[in-house]
Coordinates of C-alpha atoms and ligand atoms in Angstrom, one line a residue:
X1 CA 115.2 110.5 92.1
X2 CA 116.4 110.4 88.6
X3 CA 117.7 106.7 88.4
X4 CA 114.0 105.5 89.1
X5 CA 111.9 104.9 86.3
X6 CA 108.4 107.0 86.3
X7 CA 105.5 105.4 88.0
X8 CA 107.6 102.3 88.9
X9 CA 107.6 100.2 92.2
X10 CA 111.0 100.3 93.6
X11 CA 111.9 97.4 95.8
X12 CA 115.0 98.1 98.2
X13 CA 116.2 95.2 100.1
X14 CA 118.8 95.5 102.8
X15 CA 120.9 92.8 104.5
X16 CA 120.1 94.1 108.0
X17 CA 117.7 96.5 109.8
X18 CA 120.6 99.0 110.5
X19 CA 121.2 99.4 106.8
X20 CA 117.5 99.6 106.2
X21 CA 117.2 102.2 109.0
X22 CA 120.1 104.3 107.5
X23 CA 119.1 104.2 103.9
X24 CA 115.3 105.2 104.9
X25 CA 116.8 108.2 106.7
X26 CA 118.7 109.2 103.8
X27 CA 115.7 108.7 101.5
X28 CA 113.6 110.6 103.8
X29 CA 116.2 113.5 104.1
X30 CA 116.2 113.9 100.4
X31 CA 112.6 113.9 99.9
X32 CA 112.3 116.4 102.7
X33 CA 114.9 118.7 100.9
X34 CA 113.4 118.5 97.6
X35 CA 109.9 119.2 99.4
X36 CA 111.3 122.3 101.1
X37 CA 113.2 123.7 98.3
X38 CA 110.0 123.6 96.2
X39 CA 107.5 124.9 98.7
X40 CA 109.2 125.7 101.9
X41 CA 107.5 122.8 104.0
X42 CA 107.4 118.8 104.4
X43 CA 104.3 117.2 104.8
X44 CA 104.5 113.6 105.8
X45 CA 102.2 110.9 107.2
X46 CA 103.2 108.2 109.5
X47 CA 101.6 104.8 110.5
X48 CA 102.0 102.9 113.9
X49 CA 103.1 99.1 114.3
X50 CA 106.9 98.6 113.7
X51 CA 107.2 101.7 111.7
X52 CA 108.0 104.3 114.3
X53 CA 111.0 102.6 115.4
X54 CA 112.3 102.4 111.9
X55 CA 112.7 106.1 111.8
X56 CA 115.4 106.3 114.3
X57 CA 117.9 107.2 111.5
X58 CA 116.3 110.7 111.7
X59 CA 117.3 111.2 115.3
X60 CA 120.3 113.5 115.6
X61 CA 120.5 113.7 111.8
X62 CA 121.6 117.5 111.1
X63 CA 120.0 117.5 107.7
X64 CA 116.3 117.2 109.2
X65 CA 114.8 120.6 109.3
X66 CA 112.1 119.7 112.0
X67 CA 110.4 123.1 111.8
X68 CA 109.5 122.5 108.2
X69 CA 107.8 119.3 108.8
X70 CA 103.9 119.0 109.1
X71 CA 103.2 115.6 110.3
X72 CA 99.8 113.6 110.1
X73 CA 98.8 110.0 110.9
X74 CA 98.1 107.8 108.1
X75 CA 95.9 105.9 110.4
X76 CA 95.2 106.3 114.1
X77 CA 93.6 104.1 116.8
X78 CA 90.6 106.0 118.5
X79 CA 92.1 106.1 121.9
X80 CA 93.6 108.9 124.4
X81 CA 96.9 110.3 123.1
X82 CA 98.7 108.7 126.1
X83 CA 97.0 105.3 125.8
X84 CA 99.5 102.3 125.0
X85 CA 97.6 101.8 121.8
X86 CA 98.1 105.2 120.2
X87 CA 100.1 105.6 117.1
X88 CA 100.9 109.1 118.1
X89 CA 102.2 107.8 121.5
X90 CA 104.4 105.3 119.6
X91 CA 105.7 107.9 117.3
X92 CA 106.4 110.3 120.3
X93 CA 108.3 107.8 122.1
X94 CA 110.3 106.6 119.2
X95 CA 111.0 109.7 117.5
X96 CA 109.3 112.9 118.4
X97 CA 110.3 113.1 122.0
X98 CA 113.8 112.9 120.7
X99 CA 114.1 115.6 118.0
X100 CA 113.1 119.3 117.9
X101 CA 109.9 119.1 116.1
X102 CA 107.3 121.9 117.2
X103 CA 104.5 120.2 118.9
X104 CA 102.1 122.3 116.8
X105 CA 103.4 120.7 113.6
X106 CA 102.2 117.2 114.7
X107 CA 98.6 116.7 113.8
X108 CA 96.7 114.4 116.3
X109 CA 93.2 113.4 116.9
X110 CA 90.6 115.8 118.4
X111 CA 90.4 113.9 121.6
X112 CA 87.3 115.7 122.5
X113 CA 85.6 113.7 119.8
X114 CA 86.7 110.1 120.7
X115 CA 83.1 109.3 121.4
X116 CA 82.0 110.1 118.0
X117 CA 83.8 108.4 115.2
X118 CA 82.0 110.5 112.3
X119 CA 82.9 114.0 113.9
X120 CA 86.4 112.8 114.8
X121 CA 87.1 111.7 111.2
X122 CA 85.4 114.9 109.9
X123 CA 87.6 116.9 112.1
X124 CA 90.9 115.2 111.0
X125 CA 89.6 115.6 107.3
X126 CA 89.4 119.4 108.3
X127 CA 92.8 119.5 109.4
X128 CA 94.1 118.0 106.1
X129 CA 91.9 120.6 104.2
X130 CA 93.6 123.5 106.2
X131 CA 97.2 122.0 105.0
X132 CA 96.2 121.3 101.3
X133 CA 93.6 123.9 100.8
X134 CA 89.9 123.6 99.6
X135 CA 88.6 120.1 99.2
X136 CA 86.8 120.9 96.1
X137 CA 89.6 122.4 94.4
X138 CA 92.4 120.2 95.3
X139 CA 90.2 117.1 95.3
X140 CA 92.9 115.2 96.9
X141 CA 95.8 116.1 99.2
X142 CA 99.4 115.7 97.9
X143 CA 101.4 114.4 100.6
X144 CA 105.1 114.7 100.0
X145 CA 105.6 111.3 101.8
X146 CA 103.5 108.9 103.3
X147 CA 105.1 106.0 105.3
X148 CA 103.2 102.7 105.8
X149 CA 103.7 99.4 107.2
X150 CA 102.1 96.1 106.2
X151 CA 100.5 93.6 108.5
X152 CA 100.8 89.9 108.2
X153 CA 97.2 89.7 106.6
X154 CA 98.3 92.4 104.0
X155 CA 96.6 95.3 105.7
X156 CA 98.1 98.7 105.7
X157 CA 97.1 101.7 107.4
X158 CA 93.7 100.8 108.8
X159 CA 92.8 99.2 105.5
X160 CA 91.9 95.5 105.9
X161 CA 91.6 92.7 103.7
X162 CA 87.7 92.5 102.3
X163 CA 86.6 95.5 104.6
X164 CA 84.2 97.8 102.7
X165 CA 86.4 100.9 103.1
X166 CA 88.7 99.4 100.3
X167 CA 85.9 100.9 97.9
X168 CA 86.0 104.5 99.7
X169 CA 86.7 106.9 96.8
X170 CA 85.2 110.0 98.1
X171 CA 86.3 110.7 101.8
X172 CA 89.9 111.6 102.6
X173 CA 89.5 110.2 106.3
X174 CA 87.5 107.3 107.0
X175 CA 86.7 105.4 110.3
X176 CA 85.8 101.8 111.5
X177 CA 84.7 100.2 114.6
X178 CA 85.3 96.7 113.5
X179 CA 89.1 96.5 112.9
X180 CA 90.2 92.8 112.8
X181 CA 93.3 93.9 114.7
X182 CA 92.6 95.8 118.2
X183 CA 91.7 98.2 119.1
X184 CA 88.4 98.0 116.9
X185 CA 88.0 101.9 116.4
X186 CA 90.3 103.5 114.0
X187 CA 90.6 106.4 111.6
X188 CA 92.5 105.9 108.4
X189 CA 93.6 107.7 105.3
X190 CA 91.6 106.3 102.3
X191 CA 93.1 105.0 99.0
X192 CA 92.7 108.3 97.1
X193 CA 94.6 110.1 99.6
X194 CA 97.4 107.4 99.9
X195 CA 97.5 107.2 96.0
X196 CA 97.8 110.8 95.4
X197 CA 101.0 111.3 97.4
X198 CA 104.3 112.3 95.8
X199 CA 105.9 109.3 97.4
X200 CA 104.6 106.3 99.2
X201 CA 107.0 104.3 101.4
X202 CA 106.4 100.8 102.8
X203 CA 108.6 99.4 105.2
X204 CA 108.5 95.7 106.2
X205 CA 111.3 93.8 108.1
X206 CA 111.6 90.4 109.5
X207 CA 110.7 86.7 108.5
X208 CA 107.2 87.2 109.7
X209 CA 106.7 89.2 106.6
X210 CA 108.0 86.8 104.1
X211 CA 104.8 85.0 102.9
X212 CA 102.8 88.2 102.9
X213 CA 105.5 90.3 101.1
X214 CA 106.0 87.8 98.1
X215 CA 102.1 87.9 97.9
X216 CA 101.6 91.4 97.9
X217 CA 104.4 92.2 95.3
X218 CA 104.3 89.0 93.2
X219 CA 100.4 88.6 93.1
X220 CA 99.0 92.1 93.2
X221 CA 95.9 90.9 91.1
X222 CA 94.7 89.2 94.4
X223 CA 94.1 92.8 95.6
X224 CA 95.2 92.8 99.1
X225 CA 95.1 96.0 100.9
X226 CA 98.8 96.8 100.5
X227 CA 98.7 95.7 96.8
X228 CA 96.2 98.5 96.0
X229 CA 98.6 101.1 96.9
X230 CA 99.4 102.4 93.3
X231 CA 100.3 106.1 93.4
X232 CA 99.0 107.9 90.3
X233 CA 101.4 109.7 88.1
X234 CA 103.9 111.3 89.0
X235 CA 103.7 109.5 92.5
X236 CA 106.2 107.0 93.3
X237 CA 106.0 103.7 95.5
X238 CA 109.1 102.3 97.3
X239 CA 109.4 99.4 99.4
X240 CA 112.4 99.3 102.0
X241 CA 112.5 95.7 103.2
X242 CA 115.3 93.6 104.8
X243 CA 116.4 90.2 103.1
X244 CA 114.7 88.0 106.0
X245 CA 111.4 89.6 104.5
X246 CA 112.3 89.6 100.8
X247 CA 113.6 86.2 100.5
X248 CA 110.7 84.7 99.0
X249 CA 110.1 87.5 96.6
X250 CA 110.3 87.3 92.7
X251 CA 109.7 90.9 92.1
X252 CA 112.7 92.3 90.9
X253 CA 114.9 94.5 93.2
X254 CA 116.3 98.1 92.6
X255 CA 119.7 99.0 93.5
X256 CA 119.5 101.8 96.3
X257 CA 121.8 104.5 95.2
X258 CA 122.2 107.1 97.8
Ligands
6PG1 O1 97.8 101.4 113.4 C1 98.2 100.3 113.0 O2 98.1 99.2 113.4 C2 99.4 100.7 111.9 O3 99.3 101.7 111.4 C3 99.4 99.2 111.1 O4 98.9 99.6 109.7 C4 100.8 98.8 110.8 O5 101.3 99.6 110.0 C5 100.7 97.4 110.1 O6 99.8 96.7 111.1 C6 102.1 96.8 110.3 O7 102.3 96.6 111.7 P1 103.9 96.0 112.1 O8 104.9 96.9 111.3 O9 104.0 96.1 113.6 O10 103.8 94.7 111.2

């Protein structure tokens, strides 16, 4: 978006959830159009938590070309796809069951590998390699859009405070079996993948996020997981929050200009 400065963090704060949801949908539609115009496809990664229901502005939205979307999960709980803990189930219930996206465009865990975290994460990495070409040549995939949430401890995707995975520089997909937030077993995008995206968007709403949002934005040097999301040029970082969450934040807000 032309009015955004290169490599800056754009903080958009909205008076209520509905305005956040509508603006986010508008933003995604625009990112989608730019990506499809350039390459004929739109590569997106989604998270779990409260994020899937914040995407409701995409439902019934005529500008969305669902057959051009290739969807991955920025993190996923290692459970069957119909388990209540599955991020895919949450995204399906909140979004995919309500829009005409081809099933094969949604890249889920290989559930035959749920008992072997190493194999499971390698298989998911291979899914990404298929989409983004050879791992060695590309080095890291460049997603058009990665959508993230932020937990009350400052975690994002399944990158938790103090965890050794914060230092992962090589793998695209990593796994953990000691998640502080249940369930224990998860796979997650690593920072190199997140930080090579063209656009990374955090969505955080509600007064429960007040403290942590100000820590993440105002004290990035503390190194909380969400603060470590810093897309490399020309990638851009956007925060879509509501005023309830941003009331304690010093970081300057940007005007959202559709
Ligand atoms: O699998 C997960 O747990 C999510 O992907 C996780 O990273 C989530 O986005 C945050 O925990 C924020 O969750 P809320 O949006 O529910 O606060």
